[in-house]
Coordinates of C-alpha atoms in Angstrom, one line a residue:
X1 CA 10.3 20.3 -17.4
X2 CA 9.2 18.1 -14.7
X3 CA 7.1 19.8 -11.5
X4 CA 8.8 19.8 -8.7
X5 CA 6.9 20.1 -6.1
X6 CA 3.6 17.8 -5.1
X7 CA 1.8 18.2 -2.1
X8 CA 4.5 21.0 0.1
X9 CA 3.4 24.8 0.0
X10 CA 4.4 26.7 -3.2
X11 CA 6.6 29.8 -1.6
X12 CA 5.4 32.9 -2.8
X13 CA 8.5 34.0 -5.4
X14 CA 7.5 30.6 -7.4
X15 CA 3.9 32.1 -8.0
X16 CA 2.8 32.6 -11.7
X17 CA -0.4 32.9 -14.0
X18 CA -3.3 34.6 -14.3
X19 CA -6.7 34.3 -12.8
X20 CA -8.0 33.4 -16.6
X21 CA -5.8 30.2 -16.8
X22 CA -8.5 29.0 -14.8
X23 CA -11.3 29.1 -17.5
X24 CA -9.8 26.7 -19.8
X25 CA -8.5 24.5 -17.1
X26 CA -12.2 23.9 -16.3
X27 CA -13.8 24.2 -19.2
X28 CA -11.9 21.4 -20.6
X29 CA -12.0 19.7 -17.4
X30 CA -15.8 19.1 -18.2
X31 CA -15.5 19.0 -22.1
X32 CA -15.0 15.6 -22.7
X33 CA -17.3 12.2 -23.1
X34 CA -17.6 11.5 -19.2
X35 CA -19.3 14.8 -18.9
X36 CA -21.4 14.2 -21.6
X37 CA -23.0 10.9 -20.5
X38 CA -24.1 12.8 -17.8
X39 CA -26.6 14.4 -20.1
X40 CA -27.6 11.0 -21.4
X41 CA -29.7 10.5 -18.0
X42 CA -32.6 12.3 -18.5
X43 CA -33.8 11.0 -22.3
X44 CA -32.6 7.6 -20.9
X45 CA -35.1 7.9 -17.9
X46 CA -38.1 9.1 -20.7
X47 CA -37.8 13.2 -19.8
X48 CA -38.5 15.5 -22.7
X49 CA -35.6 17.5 -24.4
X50 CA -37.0 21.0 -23.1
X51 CA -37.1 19.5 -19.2
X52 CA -33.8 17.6 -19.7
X53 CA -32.2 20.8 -20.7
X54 CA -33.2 22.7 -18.0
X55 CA -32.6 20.2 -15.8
X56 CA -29.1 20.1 -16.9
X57 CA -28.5 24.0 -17.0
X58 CA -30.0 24.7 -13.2
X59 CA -28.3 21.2 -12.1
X60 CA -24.8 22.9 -13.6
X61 CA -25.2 25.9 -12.1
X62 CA -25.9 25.0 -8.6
X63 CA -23.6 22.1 -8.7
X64 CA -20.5 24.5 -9.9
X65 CA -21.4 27.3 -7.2
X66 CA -20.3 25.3 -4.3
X67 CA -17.3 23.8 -6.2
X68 CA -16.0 27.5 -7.5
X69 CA -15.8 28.7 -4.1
X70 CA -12.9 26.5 -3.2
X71 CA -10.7 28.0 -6.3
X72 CA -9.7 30.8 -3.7
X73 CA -8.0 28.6 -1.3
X74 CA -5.5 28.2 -3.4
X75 CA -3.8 31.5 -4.2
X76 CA -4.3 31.9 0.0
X77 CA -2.8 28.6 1.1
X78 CA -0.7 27.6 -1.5
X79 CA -1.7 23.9 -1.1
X80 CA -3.6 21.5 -3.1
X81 CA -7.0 20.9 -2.2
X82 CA -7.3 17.5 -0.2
X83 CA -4.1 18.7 2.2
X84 CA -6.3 21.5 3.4
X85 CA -8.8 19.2 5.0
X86 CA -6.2 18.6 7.9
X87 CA -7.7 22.3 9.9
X88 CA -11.3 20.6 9.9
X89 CA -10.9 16.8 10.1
X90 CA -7.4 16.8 12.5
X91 CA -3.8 15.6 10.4
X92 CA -5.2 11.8 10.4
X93 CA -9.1 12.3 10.4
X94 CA -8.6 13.7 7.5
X95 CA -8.4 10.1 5.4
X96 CA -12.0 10.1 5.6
X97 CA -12.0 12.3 2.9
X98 CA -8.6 11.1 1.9
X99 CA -10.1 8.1 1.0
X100 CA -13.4 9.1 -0.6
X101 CA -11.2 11.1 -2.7
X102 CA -8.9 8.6 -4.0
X103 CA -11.8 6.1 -4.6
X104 CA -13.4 9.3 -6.9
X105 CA -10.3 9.3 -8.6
X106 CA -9.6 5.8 -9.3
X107 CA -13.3 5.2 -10.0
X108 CA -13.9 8.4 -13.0
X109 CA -10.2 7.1 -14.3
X110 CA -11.8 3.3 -14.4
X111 CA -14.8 4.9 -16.4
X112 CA -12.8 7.0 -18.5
X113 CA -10.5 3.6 -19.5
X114 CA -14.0 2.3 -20.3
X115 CA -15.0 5.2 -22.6
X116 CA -11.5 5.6 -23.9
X117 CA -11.6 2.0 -25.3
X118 CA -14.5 1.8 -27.1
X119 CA -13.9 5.3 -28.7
X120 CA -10.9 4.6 -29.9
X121 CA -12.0 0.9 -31.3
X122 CA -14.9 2.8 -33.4
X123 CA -12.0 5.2 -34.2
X124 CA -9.4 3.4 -35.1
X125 CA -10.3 -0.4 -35.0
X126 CA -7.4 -0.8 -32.3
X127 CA -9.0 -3.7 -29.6
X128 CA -10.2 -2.7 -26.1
X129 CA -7.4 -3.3 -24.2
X130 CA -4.0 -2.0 -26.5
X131 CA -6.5 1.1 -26.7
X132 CA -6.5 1.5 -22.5
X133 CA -2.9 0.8 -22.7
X134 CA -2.2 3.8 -25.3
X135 CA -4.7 5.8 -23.4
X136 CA -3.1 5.6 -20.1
X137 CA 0.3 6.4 -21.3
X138 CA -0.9 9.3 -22.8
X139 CA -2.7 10.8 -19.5
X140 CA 0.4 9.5 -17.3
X141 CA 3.0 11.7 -19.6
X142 CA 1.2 14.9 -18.9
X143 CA 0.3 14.2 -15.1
X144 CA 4.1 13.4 -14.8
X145 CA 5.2 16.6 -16.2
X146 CA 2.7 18.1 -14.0
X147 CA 0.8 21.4 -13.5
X148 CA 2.7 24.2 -15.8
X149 CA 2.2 21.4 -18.6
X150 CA -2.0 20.3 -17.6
X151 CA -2.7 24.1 -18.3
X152 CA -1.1 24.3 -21.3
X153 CA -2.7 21.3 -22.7
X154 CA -6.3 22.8 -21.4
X155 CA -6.0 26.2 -23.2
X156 CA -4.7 24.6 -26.4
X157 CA -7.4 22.0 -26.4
X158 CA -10.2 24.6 -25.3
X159 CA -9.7 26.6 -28.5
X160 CA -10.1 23.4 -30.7
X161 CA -13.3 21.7 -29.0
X162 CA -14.9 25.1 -29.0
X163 CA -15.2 25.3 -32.7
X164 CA -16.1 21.4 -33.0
X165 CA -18.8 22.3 -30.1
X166 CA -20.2 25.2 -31.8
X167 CA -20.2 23.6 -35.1
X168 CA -22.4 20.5 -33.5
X169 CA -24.6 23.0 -31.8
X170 CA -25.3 25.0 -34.7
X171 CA -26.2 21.2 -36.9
X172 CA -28.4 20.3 -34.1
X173 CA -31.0 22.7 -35.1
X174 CA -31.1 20.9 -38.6
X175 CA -31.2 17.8 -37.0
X176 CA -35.2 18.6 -35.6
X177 CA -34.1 19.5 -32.5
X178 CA -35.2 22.8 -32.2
X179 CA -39.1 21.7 -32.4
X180 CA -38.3 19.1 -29.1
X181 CA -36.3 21.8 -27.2
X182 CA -39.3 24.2 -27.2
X183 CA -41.7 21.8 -26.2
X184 CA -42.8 22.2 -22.7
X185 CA -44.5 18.8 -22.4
X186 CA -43.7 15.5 -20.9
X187 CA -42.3 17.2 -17.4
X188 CA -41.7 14.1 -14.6
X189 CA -40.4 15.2 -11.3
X190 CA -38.4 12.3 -10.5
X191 CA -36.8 12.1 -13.9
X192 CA -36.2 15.8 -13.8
X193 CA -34.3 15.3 -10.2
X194 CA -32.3 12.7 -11.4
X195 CA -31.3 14.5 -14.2
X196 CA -30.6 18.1 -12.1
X197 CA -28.9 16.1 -9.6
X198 CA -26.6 14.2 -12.0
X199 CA -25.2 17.1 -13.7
X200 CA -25.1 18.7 -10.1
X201 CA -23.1 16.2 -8.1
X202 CA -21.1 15.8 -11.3
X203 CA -19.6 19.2 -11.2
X204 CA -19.8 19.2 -7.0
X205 CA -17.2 16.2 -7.1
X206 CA -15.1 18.8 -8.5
X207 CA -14.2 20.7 -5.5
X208 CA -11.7 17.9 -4.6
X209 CA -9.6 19.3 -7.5
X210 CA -10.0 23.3 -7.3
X211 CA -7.2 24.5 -5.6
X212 CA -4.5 22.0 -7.0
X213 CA -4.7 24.3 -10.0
X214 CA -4.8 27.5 -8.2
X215 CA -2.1 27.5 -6.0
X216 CA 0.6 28.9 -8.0
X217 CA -1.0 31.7 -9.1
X218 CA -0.2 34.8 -7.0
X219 CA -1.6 35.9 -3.7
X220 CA -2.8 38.8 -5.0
X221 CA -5.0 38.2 -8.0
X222 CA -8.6 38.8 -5.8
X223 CA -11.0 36.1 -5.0
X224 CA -13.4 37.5 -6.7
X225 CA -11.6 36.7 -10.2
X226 CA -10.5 33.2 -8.7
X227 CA -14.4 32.3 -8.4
X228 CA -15.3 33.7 -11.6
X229 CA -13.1 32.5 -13.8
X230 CA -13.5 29.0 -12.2
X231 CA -17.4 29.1 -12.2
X232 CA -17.7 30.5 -15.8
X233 CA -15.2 27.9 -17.5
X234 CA -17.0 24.9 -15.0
X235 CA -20.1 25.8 -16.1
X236 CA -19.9 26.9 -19.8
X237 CA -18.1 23.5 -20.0
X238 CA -20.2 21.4 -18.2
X239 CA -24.2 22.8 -19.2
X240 CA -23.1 23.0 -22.9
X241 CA -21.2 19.4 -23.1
X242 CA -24.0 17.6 -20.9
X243 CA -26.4 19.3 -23.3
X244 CA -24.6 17.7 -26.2
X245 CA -25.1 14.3 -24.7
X246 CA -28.8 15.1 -24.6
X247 CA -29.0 15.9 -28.3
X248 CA -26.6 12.5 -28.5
X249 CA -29.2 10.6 -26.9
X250 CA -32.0 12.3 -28.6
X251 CA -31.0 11.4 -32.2
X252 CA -29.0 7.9 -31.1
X253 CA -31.1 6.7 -28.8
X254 CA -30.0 2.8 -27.1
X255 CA -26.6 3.3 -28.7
X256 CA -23.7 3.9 -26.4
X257 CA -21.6 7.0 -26.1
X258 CA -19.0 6.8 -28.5
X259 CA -20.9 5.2 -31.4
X260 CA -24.1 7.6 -30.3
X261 CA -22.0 10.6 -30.5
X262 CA -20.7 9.6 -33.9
X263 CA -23.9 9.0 -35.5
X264 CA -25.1 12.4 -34.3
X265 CA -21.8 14.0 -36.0
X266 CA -22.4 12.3 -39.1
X267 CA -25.9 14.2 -39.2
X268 CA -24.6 17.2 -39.0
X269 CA -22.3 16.4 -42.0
X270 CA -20.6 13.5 -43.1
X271 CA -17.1 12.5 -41.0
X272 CA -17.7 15.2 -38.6
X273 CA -18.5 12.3 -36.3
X274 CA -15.2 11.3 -36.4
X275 CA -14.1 15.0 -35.7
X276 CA -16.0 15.4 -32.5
X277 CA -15.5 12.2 -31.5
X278 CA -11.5 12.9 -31.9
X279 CA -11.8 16.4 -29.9
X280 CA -13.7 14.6 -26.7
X281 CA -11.6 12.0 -27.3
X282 CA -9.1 14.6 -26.8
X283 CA -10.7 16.2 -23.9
X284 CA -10.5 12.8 -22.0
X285 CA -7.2 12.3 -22.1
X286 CA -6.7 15.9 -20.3
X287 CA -9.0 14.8 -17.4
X288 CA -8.0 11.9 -17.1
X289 CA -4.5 13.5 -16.6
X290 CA -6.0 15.4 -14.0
X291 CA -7.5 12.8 -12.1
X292 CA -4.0 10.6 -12.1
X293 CA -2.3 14.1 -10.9
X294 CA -5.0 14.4 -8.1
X295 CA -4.8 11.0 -7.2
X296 CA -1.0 11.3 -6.5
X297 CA -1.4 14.4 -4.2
X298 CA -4.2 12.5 -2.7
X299 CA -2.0 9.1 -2.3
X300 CA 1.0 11.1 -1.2
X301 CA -1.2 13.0 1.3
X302 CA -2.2 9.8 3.0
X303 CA 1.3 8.4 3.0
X304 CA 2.4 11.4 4.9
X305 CA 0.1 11.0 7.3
X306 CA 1.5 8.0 8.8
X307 CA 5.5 8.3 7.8
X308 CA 7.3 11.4 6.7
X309 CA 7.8 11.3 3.0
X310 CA 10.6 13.0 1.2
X311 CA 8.3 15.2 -1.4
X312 CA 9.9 15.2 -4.4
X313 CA 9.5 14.6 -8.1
X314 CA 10.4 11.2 -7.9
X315 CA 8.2 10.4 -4.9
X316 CA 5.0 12.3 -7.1
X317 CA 5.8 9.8 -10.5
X318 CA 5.8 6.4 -8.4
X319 CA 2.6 7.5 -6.8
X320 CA 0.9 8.3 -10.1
X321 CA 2.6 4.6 -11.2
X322 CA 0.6 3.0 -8.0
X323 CA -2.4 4.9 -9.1
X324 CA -2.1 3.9 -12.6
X325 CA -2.1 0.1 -11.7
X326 CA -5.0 0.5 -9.9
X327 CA -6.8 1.9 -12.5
X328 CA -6.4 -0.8 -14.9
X329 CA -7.3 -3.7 -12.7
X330 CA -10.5 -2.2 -11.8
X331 CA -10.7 -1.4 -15.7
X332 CA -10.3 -4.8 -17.0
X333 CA -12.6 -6.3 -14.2
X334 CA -15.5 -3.9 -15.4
X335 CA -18.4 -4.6 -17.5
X336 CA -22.1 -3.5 -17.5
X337 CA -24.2 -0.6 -18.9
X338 CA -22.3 2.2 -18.8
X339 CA -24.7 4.9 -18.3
X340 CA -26.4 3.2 -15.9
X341 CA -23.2 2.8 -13.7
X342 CA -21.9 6.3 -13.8
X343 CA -24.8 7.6 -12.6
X344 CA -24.7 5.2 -10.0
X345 CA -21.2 6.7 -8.8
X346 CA -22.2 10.4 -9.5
X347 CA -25.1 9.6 -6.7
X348 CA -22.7 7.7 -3.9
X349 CA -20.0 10.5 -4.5
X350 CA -22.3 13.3 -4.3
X351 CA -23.4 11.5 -0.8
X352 CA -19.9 11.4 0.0
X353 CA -18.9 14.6 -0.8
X354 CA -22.0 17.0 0.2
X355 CA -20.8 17.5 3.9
X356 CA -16.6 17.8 3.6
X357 CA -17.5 20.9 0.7
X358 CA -19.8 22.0 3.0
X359 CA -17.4 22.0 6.3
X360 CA -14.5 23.0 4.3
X361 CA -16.0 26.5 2.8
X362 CA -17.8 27.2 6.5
X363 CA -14.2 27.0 7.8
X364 CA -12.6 28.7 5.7
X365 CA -15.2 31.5 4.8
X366 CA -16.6 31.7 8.1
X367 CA -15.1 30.6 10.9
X368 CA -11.7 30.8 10.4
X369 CA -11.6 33.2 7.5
X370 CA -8.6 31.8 5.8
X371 CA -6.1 32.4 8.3
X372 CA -4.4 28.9 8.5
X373 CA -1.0 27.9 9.6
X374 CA 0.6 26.0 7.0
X375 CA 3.1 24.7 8.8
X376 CA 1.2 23.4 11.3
X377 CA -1.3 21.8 8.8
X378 CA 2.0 19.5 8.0
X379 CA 2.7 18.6 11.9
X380 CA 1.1 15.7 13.6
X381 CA 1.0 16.8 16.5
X382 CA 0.3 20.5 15.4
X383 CA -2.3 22.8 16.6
X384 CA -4.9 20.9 14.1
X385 CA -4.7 17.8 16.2
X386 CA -4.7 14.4 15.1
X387 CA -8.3 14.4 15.1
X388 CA -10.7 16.9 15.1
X389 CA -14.2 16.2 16.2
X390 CA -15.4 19.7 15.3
X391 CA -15.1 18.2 11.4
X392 CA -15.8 14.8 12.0
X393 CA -18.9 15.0 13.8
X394 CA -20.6 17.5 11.4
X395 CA -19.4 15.3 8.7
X396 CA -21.1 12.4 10.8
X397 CA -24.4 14.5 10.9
X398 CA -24.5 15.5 7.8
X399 CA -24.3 12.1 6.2
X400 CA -27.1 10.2 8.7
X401 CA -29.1 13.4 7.5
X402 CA -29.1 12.4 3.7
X403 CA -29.2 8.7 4.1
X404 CA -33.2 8.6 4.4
X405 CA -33.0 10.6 1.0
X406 CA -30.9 8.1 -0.8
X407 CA -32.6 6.8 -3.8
X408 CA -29.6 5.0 -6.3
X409 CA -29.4 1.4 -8.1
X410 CA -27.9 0.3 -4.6
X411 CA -30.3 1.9 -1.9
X412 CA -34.0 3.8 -1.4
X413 CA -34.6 5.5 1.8
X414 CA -37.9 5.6 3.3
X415 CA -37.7 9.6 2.8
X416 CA -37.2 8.8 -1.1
X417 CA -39.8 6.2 -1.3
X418 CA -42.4 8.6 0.5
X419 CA -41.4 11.4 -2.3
X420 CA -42.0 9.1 -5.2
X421 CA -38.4 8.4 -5.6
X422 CA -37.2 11.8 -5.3
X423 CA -33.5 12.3 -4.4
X424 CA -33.0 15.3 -1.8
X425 CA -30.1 14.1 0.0
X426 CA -27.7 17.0 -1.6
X427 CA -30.2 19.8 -0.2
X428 CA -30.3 18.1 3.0
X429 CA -27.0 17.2 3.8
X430 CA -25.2 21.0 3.2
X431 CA -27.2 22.9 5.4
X432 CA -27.2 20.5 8.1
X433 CA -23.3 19.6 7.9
X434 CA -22.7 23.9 7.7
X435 CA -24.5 23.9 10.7
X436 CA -23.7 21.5 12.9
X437 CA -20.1 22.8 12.1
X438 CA -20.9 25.8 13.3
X439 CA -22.4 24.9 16.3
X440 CA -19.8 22.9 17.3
X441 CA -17.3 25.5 16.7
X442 CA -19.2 27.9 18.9
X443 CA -16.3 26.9 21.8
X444 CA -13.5 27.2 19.6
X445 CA -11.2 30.1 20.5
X446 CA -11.2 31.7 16.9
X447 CA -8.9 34.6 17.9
X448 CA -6.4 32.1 19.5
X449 CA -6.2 29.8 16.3
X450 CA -5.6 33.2 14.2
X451 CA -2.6 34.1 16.7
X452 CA -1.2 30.6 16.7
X453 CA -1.4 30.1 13.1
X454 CA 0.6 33.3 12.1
X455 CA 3.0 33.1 14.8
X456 CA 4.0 29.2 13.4
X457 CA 4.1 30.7 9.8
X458 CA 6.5 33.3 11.4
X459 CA 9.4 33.5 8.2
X460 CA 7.5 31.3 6.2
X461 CA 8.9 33.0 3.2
X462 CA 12.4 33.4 4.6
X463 CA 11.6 36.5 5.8
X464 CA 11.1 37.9 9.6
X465 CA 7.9 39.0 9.1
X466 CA 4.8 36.3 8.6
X467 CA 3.1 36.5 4.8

């Protein structure tokens, strides 16, 4: 019942699924309250409802482009995500991202805790800190039992929150909405940005996860369907549940989520509050799983790194146990607006994370194509290297780039300031990281790397042929 395997190569004869197994994974992946308080931005920053929601549509769409690309690497490589950054970063420069990624877990995990609490509190009456407790346990029983089990729960759930969310949608129009959504007044730029970039780094932060729940299906089943299925669920989930959060914040303004998104139910008819609070609350638990099961690969990944590991079951459950603790601490030490500090962390992540997506897609879409060796992605002293300065210095470029266009709670750059406030830094940071990549692998010997790579993989699949 328990997954086996954690961060090792999934062997071809243990491949399974379909292509569409991917819809619901990310669909529910962005159905839940996190997602929605991303929508809460814009009305909290004074943006009408017609800007806000186009804001949050475009900001999801871009946002999810990037991060759907990466579901093909994992039928290809049969890897999880984060190990796949050895190729451009080198086996040990690839904690930079390692750690970024970890952090992203942790930190969405802390904020789901938060969320989690209260929710269940207004629910139930159950105090802050039991409700963590019971809400933990909950995620960590279906990261333990791992992938097969994650999907299950995300097509089950998917069908449930659909009819809740359509139900909500269809009460919104009775709630005056409709007049406020076709107004075209009240458009700020800077409010507008903050709101398209919110939703867009929010679904961008993503990519760290993509392939972890693509690489058992089979090698076979087309990119094309990979990207599709991944975009469509990522973004049907994420535009229409940040969209809630708007309407949310529209007829409960000043409230927090949970008690906002109750009183908004209620509107629609009495107890269904309660109803869609339940079904996010739900959705939560599900992404929350999948951050602890990310985490682990992520912790286990780094551990590797510096001692061989024996990758098992057992080593997979006390990493999520390490992760879990984490969580909590930083959990019980939190306070604050909660809005207010999520986007805060949307911003620094999507600085964080704008140059490895785009380094990691050039490589493997352009410059290497996807022929890896994944044995040698597991070797220190492979044909990666322990550090590559190919990744590392476009990753290096790419950041400095964005810095002048940082504009959070924390930090304005002058580039910022002179705009008003407006925060560029994503569109500034991908093009110049893709680039400098490619420059810099201009005196790389691709047609060497491609030869090297399938000779190491030579019987990969026990076999005397390479895959």
């Amino acid at each position: 019942m328990i997954e086996q395997r954690s961060i090792e190569y999934v062997p071809l004869r243990e491949r399974h699924g379909q292509p569409w197994h991917l819809w619901p994974i990310w669909f529910m992946g962005d159905a839940n309250l996190a997602t929605l308080a991303t929508g809460l931005i814009g009305v909290k920053y004074g943006l009408s409802l017609a800007w806000s929601a186009t804001a949050i549509v475009l900001g999801t769409a871009f946002g999810t482009f990037f991060m759907a690309f990466h579901a093909t690497q994992g039928p290809q490589l049969g890897l999880p995500q984060m190990i796949q950054s050895r190729p451009q970063f080198g086996y040990r420069g690839a904690m930079l991202v390692w750690v970024v990624a970890l952090a992203t877990y942790i930190g969405f995990n802390a904020f789901n805790l938060l969320l989690a609490g209260d929710t269940l509190h207004l629910l139930t009456g159950i105090a802050a800190r039991p409700g963590y407790v019971l809400f933990m346990v909950a995620a960590l029983a279906i990261a333990v039992v791992g992938h097969d089990w994650i999907h299950l729960a995300q097509r089950v759930l998917a069908a449930v929150l659909i009819v809740a969310l359509l139900v909500f949608s269809a009460g919104a129009f009775r709630l005056h909405l409709a007049p406020a959504l076709l107004a075209t007044h009240g458009f700020a730029l800077h409010p507008f940005l903050a709101q398209f970039f919110a939703v867009a780094s929010y679904q961008l932060t993503w990519a760290i996860y993509v392939s972890d729940y693509s690489r058992y299906l089979p090698r076979d089943v087309g990119a094309r369907s990979c990207f599709w299925w991944t975009y469509g669920g990522a973004l049907f989930g994420g535009a229409w549940m940040a969209l809630v959060g708007m309407a949310v914040a529209a007829v409960a303004p000043g409230l927090d989520v949970a008690p906002s998104v109750r009183l908004a139910g209620d509107q629609v008819f009495p107890g269904f509050g309660a109803i869609l609070l339940t079904g996010c609350l739900l959705g939560l638990v599900t992404i929350t799983s999948l951050n602890f099961y990310g985490a682990s690969l992520t912790l286990l990944a780094m551990a590797d790194s510096f001692t061989k590991i024996r990758l098992s079951a057992a080593a997979r459950v006390a990493s999520l146990i390490a992760v879990a603790l984490a969580v909590m601490a930083i959990t019980l030490a939190s306070s604050g607006d909660f809005v207010t500090g999520f986007a805060d962390l949307l911003s620094v992540l999507l600085y964080l994370f704008t140059p490895w997506t785009a380094i990691n897609l050039v490589d493997f879409y352009v410059v290497r194509r996807g022929h890896y060796s994944v044995r040698e992605i597991f070797r220190a002293n492979g044909m990666y290297g322990q550090w590559n300065w190919r990744g590392l210095t476009a990753y290096a470029a790419g950041f400095a780039a964005m810095v002048p266009f940082f504009n959070t709670g924390l930090y304005e750059g002058a580039a910022a300031r002179a705009l008003g406030g407006v925060d560029l830094a994503m569109v500034v940071g991908l093009p110049v990281s893709a680039l400098v990549y490619l420059f810099a692998c201009r005196s790389m010997d691709v047609e060497r790397d491609r030869l090297r790579a399938t000779a190491a993989d030579a019987g990969l699949e026990g076999v005397a042929s390479p895959p």
